[in-house]
mmCIF file of C-alpha atoms in Angstrom:
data_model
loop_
_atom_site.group_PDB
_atom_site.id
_atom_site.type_symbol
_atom_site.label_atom_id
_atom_site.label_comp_id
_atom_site.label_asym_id
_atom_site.label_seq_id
_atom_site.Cartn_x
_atom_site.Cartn_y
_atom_site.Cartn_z
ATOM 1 C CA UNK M 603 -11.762 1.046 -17.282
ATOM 2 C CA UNK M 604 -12.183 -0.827 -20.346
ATOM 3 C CA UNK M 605 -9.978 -3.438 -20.675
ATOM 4 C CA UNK M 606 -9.573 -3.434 -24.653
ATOM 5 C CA UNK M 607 -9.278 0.084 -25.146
ATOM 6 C CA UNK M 608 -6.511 -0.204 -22.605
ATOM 7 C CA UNK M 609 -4.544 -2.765 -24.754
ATOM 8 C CA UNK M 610 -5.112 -0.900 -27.511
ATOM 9 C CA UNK M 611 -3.881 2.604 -26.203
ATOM 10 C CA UNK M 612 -0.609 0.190 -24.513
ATOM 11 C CA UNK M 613 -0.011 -0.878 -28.333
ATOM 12 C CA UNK M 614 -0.078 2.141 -29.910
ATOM 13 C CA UNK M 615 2.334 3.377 -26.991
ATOM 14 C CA UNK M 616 4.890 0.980 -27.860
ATOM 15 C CA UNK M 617 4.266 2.113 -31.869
ATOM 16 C CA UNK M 618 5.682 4.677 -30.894
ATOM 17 C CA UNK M 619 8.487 4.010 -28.733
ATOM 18 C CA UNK M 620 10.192 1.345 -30.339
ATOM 19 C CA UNK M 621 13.592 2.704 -29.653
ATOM 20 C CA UNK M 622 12.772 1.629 -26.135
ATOM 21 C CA UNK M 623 11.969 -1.956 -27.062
ATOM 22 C CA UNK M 624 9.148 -1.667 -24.567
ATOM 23 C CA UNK M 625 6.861 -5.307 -23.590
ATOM 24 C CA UNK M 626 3.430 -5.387 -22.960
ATOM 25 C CA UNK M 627 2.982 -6.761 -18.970
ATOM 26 C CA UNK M 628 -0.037 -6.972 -16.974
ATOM 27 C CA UNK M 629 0.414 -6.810 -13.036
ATOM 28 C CA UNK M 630 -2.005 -7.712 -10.106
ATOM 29 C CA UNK M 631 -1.534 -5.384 -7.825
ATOM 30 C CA UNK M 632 -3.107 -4.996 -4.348
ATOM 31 C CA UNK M 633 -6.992 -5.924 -3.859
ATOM 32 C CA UNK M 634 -6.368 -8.350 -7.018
ATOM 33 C CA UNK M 635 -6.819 -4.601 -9.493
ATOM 34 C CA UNK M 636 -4.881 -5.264 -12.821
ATOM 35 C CA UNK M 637 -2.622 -2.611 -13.793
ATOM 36 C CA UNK M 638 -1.588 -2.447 -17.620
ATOM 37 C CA UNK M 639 1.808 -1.336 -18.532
ATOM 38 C CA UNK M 640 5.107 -1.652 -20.574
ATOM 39 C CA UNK M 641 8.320 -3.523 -19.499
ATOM 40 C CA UNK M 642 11.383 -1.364 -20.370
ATOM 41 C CA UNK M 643 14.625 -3.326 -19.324
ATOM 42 C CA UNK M 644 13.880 -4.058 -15.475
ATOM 43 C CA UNK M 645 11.323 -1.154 -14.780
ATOM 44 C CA UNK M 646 7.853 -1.509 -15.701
ATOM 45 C CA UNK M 647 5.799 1.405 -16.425
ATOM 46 C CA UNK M 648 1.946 1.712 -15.764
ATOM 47 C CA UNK M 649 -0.172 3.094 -18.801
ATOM 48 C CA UNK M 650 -3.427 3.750 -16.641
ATOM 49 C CA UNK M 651 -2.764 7.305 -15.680
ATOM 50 C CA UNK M 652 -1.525 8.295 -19.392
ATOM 51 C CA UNK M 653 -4.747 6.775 -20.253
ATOM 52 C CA UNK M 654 -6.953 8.697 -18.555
ATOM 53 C CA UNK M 655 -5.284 11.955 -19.345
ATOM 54 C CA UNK M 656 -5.651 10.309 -23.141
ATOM 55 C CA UNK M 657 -9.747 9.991 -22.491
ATOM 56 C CA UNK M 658 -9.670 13.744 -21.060
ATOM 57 C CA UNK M 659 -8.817 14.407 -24.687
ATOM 58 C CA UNK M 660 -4.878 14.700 -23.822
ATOM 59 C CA UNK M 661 -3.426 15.128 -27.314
ATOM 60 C CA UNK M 662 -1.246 11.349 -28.101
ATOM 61 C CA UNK M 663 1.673 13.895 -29.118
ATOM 62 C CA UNK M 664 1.662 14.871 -25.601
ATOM 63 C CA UNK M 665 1.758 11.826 -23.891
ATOM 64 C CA UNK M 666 4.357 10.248 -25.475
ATOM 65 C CA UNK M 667 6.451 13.218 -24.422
ATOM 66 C CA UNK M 668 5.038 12.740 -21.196
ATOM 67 C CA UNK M 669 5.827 9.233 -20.908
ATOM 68 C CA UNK M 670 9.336 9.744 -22.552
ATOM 69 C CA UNK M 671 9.703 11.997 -20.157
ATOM 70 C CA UNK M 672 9.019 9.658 -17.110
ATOM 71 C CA UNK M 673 11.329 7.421 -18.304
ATOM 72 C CA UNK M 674 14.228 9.115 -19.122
ATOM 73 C CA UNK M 675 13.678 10.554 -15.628
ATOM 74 C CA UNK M 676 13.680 6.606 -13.711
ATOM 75 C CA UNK M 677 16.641 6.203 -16.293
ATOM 76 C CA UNK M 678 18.702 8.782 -13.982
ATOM 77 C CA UNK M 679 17.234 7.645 -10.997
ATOM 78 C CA UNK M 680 18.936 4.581 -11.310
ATOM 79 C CA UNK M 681 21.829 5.398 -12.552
ATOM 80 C CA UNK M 682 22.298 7.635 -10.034
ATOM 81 C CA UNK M 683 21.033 5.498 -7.225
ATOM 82 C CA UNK M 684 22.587 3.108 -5.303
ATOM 83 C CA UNK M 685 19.836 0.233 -6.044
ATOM 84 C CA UNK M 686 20.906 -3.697 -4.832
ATOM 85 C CA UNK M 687 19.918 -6.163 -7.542
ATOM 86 C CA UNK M 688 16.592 -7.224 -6.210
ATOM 87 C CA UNK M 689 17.478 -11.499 -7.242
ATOM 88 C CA UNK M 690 21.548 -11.560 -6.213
ATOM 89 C CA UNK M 691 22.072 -13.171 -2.934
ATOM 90 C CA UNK M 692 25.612 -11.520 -2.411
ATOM 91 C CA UNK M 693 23.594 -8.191 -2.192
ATOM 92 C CA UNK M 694 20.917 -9.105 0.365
ATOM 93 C CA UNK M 695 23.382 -7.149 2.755
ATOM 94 C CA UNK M 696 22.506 -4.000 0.691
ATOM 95 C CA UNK M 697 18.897 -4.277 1.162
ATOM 96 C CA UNK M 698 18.817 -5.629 4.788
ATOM 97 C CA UNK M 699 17.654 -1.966 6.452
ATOM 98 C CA UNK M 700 15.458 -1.458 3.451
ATOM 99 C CA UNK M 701 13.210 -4.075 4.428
ATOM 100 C CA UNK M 702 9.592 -2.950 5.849
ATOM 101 C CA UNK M 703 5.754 -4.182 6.895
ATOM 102 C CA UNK M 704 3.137 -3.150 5.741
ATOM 103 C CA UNK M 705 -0.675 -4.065 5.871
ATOM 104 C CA UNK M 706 -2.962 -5.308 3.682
ATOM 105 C CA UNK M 707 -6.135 -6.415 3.229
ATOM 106 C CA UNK M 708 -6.545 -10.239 3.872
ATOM 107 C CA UNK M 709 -9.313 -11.657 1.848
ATOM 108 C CA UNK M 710 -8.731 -9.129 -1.422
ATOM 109 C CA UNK M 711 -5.190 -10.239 -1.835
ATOM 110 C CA UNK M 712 -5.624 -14.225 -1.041
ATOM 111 C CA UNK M 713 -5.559 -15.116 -4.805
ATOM 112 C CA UNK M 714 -2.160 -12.840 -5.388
ATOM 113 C CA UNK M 715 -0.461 -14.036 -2.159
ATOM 114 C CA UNK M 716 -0.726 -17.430 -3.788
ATOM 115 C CA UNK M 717 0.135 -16.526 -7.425
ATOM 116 C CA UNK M 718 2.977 -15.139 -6.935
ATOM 117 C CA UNK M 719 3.967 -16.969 -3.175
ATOM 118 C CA UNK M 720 4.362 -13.409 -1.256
ATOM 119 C CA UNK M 721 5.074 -13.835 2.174
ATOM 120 C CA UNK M 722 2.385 -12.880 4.871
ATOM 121 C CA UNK M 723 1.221 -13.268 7.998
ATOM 122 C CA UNK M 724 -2.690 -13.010 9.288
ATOM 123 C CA UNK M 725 -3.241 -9.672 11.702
ATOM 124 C CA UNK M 726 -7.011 -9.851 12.561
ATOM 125 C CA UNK M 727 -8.505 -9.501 8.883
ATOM 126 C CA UNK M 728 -5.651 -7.905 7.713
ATOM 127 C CA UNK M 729 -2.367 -9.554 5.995
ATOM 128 C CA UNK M 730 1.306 -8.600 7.379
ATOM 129 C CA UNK M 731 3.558 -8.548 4.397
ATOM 130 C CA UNK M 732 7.109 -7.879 4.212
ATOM 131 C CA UNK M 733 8.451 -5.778 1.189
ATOM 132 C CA UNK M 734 11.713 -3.915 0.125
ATOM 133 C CA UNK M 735 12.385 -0.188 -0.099
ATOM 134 C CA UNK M 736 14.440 0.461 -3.328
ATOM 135 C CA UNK M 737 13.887 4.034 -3.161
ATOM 136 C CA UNK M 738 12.436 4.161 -7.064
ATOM 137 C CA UNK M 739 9.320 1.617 -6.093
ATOM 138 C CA UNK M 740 8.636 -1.036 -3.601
ATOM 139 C CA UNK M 741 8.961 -4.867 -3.947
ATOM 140 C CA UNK M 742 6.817 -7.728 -2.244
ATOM 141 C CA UNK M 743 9.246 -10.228 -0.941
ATOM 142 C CA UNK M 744 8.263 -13.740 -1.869
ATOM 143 C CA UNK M 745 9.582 -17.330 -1.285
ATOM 144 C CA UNK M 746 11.386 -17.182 -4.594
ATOM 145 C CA UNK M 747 13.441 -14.878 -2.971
ATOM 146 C CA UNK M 748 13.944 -16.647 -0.021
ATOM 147 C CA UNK M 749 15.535 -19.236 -1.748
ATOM 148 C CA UNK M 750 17.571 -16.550 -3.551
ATOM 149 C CA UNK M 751 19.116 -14.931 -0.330
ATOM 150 C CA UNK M 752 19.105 -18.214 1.363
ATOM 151 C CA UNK M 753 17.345 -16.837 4.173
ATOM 152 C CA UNK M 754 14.514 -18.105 6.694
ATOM 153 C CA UNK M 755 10.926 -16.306 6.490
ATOM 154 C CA UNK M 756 11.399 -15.891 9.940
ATOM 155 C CA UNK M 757 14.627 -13.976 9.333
ATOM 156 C CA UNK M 758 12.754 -11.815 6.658
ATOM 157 C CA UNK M 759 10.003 -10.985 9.273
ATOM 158 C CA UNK M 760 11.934 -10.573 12.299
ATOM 159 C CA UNK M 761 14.576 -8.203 10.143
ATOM 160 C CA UNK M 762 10.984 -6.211 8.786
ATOM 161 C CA UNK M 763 9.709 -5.834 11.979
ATOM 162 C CA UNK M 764 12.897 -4.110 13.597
ATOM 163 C CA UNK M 765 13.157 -1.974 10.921
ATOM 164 C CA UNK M 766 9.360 -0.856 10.955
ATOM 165 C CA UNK M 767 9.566 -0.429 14.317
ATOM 166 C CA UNK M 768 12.492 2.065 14.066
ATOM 167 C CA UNK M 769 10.203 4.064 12.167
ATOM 168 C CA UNK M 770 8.869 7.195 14.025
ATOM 169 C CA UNK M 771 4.653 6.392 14.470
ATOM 170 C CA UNK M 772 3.826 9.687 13.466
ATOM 171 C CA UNK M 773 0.528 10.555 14.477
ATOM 172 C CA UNK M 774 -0.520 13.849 13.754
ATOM 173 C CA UNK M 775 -3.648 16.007 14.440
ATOM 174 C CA UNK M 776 -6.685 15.895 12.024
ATOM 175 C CA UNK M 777 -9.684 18.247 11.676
ATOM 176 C CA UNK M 778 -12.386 16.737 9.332
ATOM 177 C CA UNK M 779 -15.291 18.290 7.824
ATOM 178 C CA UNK M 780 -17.465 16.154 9.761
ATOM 179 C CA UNK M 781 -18.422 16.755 13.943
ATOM 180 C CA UNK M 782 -17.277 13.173 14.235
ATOM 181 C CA UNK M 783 -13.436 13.738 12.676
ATOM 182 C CA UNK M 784 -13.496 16.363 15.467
ATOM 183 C CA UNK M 785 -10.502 15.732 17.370
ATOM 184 C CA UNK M 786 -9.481 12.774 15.635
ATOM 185 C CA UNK M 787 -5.761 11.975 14.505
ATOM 186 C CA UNK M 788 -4.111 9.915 12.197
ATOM 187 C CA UNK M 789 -1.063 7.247 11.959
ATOM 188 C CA UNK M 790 0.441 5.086 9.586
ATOM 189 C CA UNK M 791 -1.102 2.148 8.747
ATOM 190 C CA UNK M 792 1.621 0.003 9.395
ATOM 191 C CA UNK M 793 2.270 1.267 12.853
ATOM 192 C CA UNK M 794 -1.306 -0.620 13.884
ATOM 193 C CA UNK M 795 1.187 -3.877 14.511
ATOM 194 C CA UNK M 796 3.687 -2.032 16.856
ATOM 195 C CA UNK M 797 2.096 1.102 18.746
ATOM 196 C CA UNK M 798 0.095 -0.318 21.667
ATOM 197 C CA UNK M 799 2.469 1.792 23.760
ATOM 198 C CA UNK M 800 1.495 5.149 22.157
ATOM 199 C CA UNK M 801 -2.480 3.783 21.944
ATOM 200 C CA UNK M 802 -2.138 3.607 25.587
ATOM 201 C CA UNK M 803 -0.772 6.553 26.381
ATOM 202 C CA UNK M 804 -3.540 9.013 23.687
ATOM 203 C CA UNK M 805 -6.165 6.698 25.567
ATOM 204 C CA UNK M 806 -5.269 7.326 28.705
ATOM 205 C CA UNK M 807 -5.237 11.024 27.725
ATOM 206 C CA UNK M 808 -8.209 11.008 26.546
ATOM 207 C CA UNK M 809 -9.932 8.591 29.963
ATOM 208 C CA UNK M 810 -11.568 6.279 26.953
ATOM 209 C CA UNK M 811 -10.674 3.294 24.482
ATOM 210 C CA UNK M 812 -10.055 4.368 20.828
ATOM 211 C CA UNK M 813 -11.743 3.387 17.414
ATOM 212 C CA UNK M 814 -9.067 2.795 14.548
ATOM 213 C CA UNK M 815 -10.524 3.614 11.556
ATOM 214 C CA UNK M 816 -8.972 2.468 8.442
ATOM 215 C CA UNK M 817 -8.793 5.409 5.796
ATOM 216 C CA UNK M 818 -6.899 3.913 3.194
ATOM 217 C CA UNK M 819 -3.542 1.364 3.070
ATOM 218 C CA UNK M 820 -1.625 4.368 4.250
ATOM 219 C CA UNK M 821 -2.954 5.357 7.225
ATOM 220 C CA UNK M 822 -5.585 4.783 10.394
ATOM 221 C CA UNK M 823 -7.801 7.316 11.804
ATOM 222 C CA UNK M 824 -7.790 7.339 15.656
ATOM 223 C CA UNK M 825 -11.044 8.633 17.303
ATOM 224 C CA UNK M 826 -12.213 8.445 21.111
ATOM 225 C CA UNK M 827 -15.083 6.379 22.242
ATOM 226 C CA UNK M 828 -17.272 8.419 23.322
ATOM 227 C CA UNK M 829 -20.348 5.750 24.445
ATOM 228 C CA UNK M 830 -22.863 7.216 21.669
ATOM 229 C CA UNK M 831 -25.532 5.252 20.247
ATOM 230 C CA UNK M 832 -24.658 2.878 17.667
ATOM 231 C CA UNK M 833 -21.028 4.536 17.639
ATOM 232 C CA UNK M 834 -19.235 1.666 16.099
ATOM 233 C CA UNK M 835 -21.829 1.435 12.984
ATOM 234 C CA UNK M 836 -21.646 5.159 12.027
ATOM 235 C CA UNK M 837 -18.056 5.351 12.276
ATOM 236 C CA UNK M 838 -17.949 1.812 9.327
ATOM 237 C CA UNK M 839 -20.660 4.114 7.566
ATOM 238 C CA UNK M 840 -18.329 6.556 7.555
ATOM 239 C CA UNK M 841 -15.716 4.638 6.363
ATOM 240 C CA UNK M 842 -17.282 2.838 3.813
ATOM 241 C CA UNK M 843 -18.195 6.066 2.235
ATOM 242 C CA UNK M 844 -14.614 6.904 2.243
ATOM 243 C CA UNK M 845 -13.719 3.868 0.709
ATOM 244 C CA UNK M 846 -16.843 4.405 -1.930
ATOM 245 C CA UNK M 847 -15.932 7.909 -3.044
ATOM 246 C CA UNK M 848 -12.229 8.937 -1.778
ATOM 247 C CA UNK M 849 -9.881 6.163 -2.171
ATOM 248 C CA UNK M 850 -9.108 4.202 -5.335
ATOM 249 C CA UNK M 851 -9.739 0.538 -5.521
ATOM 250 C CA UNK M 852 -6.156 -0.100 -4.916
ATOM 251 C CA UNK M 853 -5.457 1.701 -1.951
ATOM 252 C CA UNK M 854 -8.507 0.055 0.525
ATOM 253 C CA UNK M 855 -7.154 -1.118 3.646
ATOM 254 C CA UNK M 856 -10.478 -2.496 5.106
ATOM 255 C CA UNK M 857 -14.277 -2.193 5.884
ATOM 256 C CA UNK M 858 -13.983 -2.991 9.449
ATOM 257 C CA UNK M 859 -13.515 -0.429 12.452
ATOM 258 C CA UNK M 860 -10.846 -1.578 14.903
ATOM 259 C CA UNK M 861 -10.954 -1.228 18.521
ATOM 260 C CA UNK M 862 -7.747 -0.266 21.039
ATOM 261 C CA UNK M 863 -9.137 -1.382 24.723
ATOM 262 C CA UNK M 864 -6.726 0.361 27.039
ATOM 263 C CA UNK M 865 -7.795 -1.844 30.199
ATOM 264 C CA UNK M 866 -6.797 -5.222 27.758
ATOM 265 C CA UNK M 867 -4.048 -3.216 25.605
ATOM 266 C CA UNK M 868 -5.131 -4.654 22.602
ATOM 267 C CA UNK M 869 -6.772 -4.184 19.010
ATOM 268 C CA UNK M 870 -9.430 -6.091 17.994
ATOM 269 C CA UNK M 871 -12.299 -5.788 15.190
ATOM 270 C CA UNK M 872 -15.648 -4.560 16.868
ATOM 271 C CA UNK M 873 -17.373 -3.868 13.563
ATOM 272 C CA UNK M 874 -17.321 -5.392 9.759
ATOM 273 C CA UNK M 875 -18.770 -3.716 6.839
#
């Protein structure tokens, strides 16, 4: 996407939406991709979809009524919503069971774990990171808010961890177009830190060790081992072609294909793209 036009398309947005007193804002989001957007009081608005409707020859007219729209909508939402002020410590209480894991990719996000000092925690080549609920959006918790809540790190994690955990691990069947998705099923990426138990159990179902296969920052792929040739590095062809062609930029988990050994009960990387 190119980078001026963008800023150019954001300005003539606010043009015409100054009743909203709207801010320009850039945002690294995960992987280290720049979203642009506008700042409206506390919610910020991304620009990059209303963009590329713009580009598929979307008339402006439209989109503003589009993106009017969207905001009056989040407008409601919040008014209607109970939502805890994200930076008051007296309403960390509020937000305590809204608290969650989730995984990342480790080496994309290094640079933006240390801008802006979110908390994480190294799982193989993946990053642990804690982050709020609110219902509307998510929220990465970082040290500044630490020292907000006046709470530990520890606290956050251990508080994130029982809530993930309480979570049902949904896995669910999946039929792919390819012989290899055959049989396959599919869990939420997060539940890759706290499912051994229910790894063990579809392994021992199945008499064989399972691949993980990461199809995006939402969700893992579980497929026997079936002892094929080269198994592990046409399942990371297979992923990496996912990654290539049906998952945006943003949403990559990882390259690598992940290994459950039921005899060890553990996860470990046995291939890296």
């Amino acid at each position: 996407m190119n980078n001026t036009k963008m800023k150019q398309f954001c300005q003539v947005i606010m043009e015409r939406i100054p009743e909203e007193n709207p801010q320009m804002t850039e945002v690294i989001k995960n992987n280290g991709v720049t979203r642009t957007g506008i700042v409206i009081d506390n919610m910020i608005l991304y620009l990059d979809e209303f963009f590329r409707k713009y580009q598929e020859n979307v008339s402006l007219e439209k989109i503003i009524q589009m993106i009017k729209t969207t905001i009056s909508s989040a407008e409601r939402t919040m008014d209607t919503k109970n939502i805890a002020n994200f930076v008051n410590p007296a309403e960390f209480r509020n937000i305590k069971k809204k608290i969650f894991l989730k995984v990342v990719n480790l080496e994309m996000n290094l640079d933006r774990f240390s801008v802006r000092k979110i908390l994480n925690r190294r799982f193989l080549d993946l990053a642990v990171i804690p982050y709020v609920d609110m219902e509307i959006g998510t929220t990465e918790i970082s040290s500044l808010n630490l020292d907000f809540w006046n709470v530990s790190e520890e606290s956050i994690f251990r508080l994130a961890t029982e809530n993930t955990k309480s979570r049902k691990t949904e896995i669910t069947s999946f039929l792919g177009t390819l012989d290899i998705m055959t049989n396959s099923l599919t869990f939420g990426a997060s539940s890759i830190l706290h499912c051994q138990e229910t790894l063990k159990e579809l392994s021992d179902k199945y008499g064989s060790n399972l691949f993980l296969l990461p199809s995006s920052i939402y969700e893992f792929i579980v497929y026997p081992e079936t002892g094929i040739d080269k198994e592990e590095e046409k399942l990371g062809l297979m992923v990496r072609e996912i990654n290539h062609n049906e998952v945006s930029e943003e949403d990559v988990l990882s390259y690598s294909i992940y290994k459950f050994d039921r005899i060890k009960n553990c996860i470990d990387i046995v291939w890296r793209g």
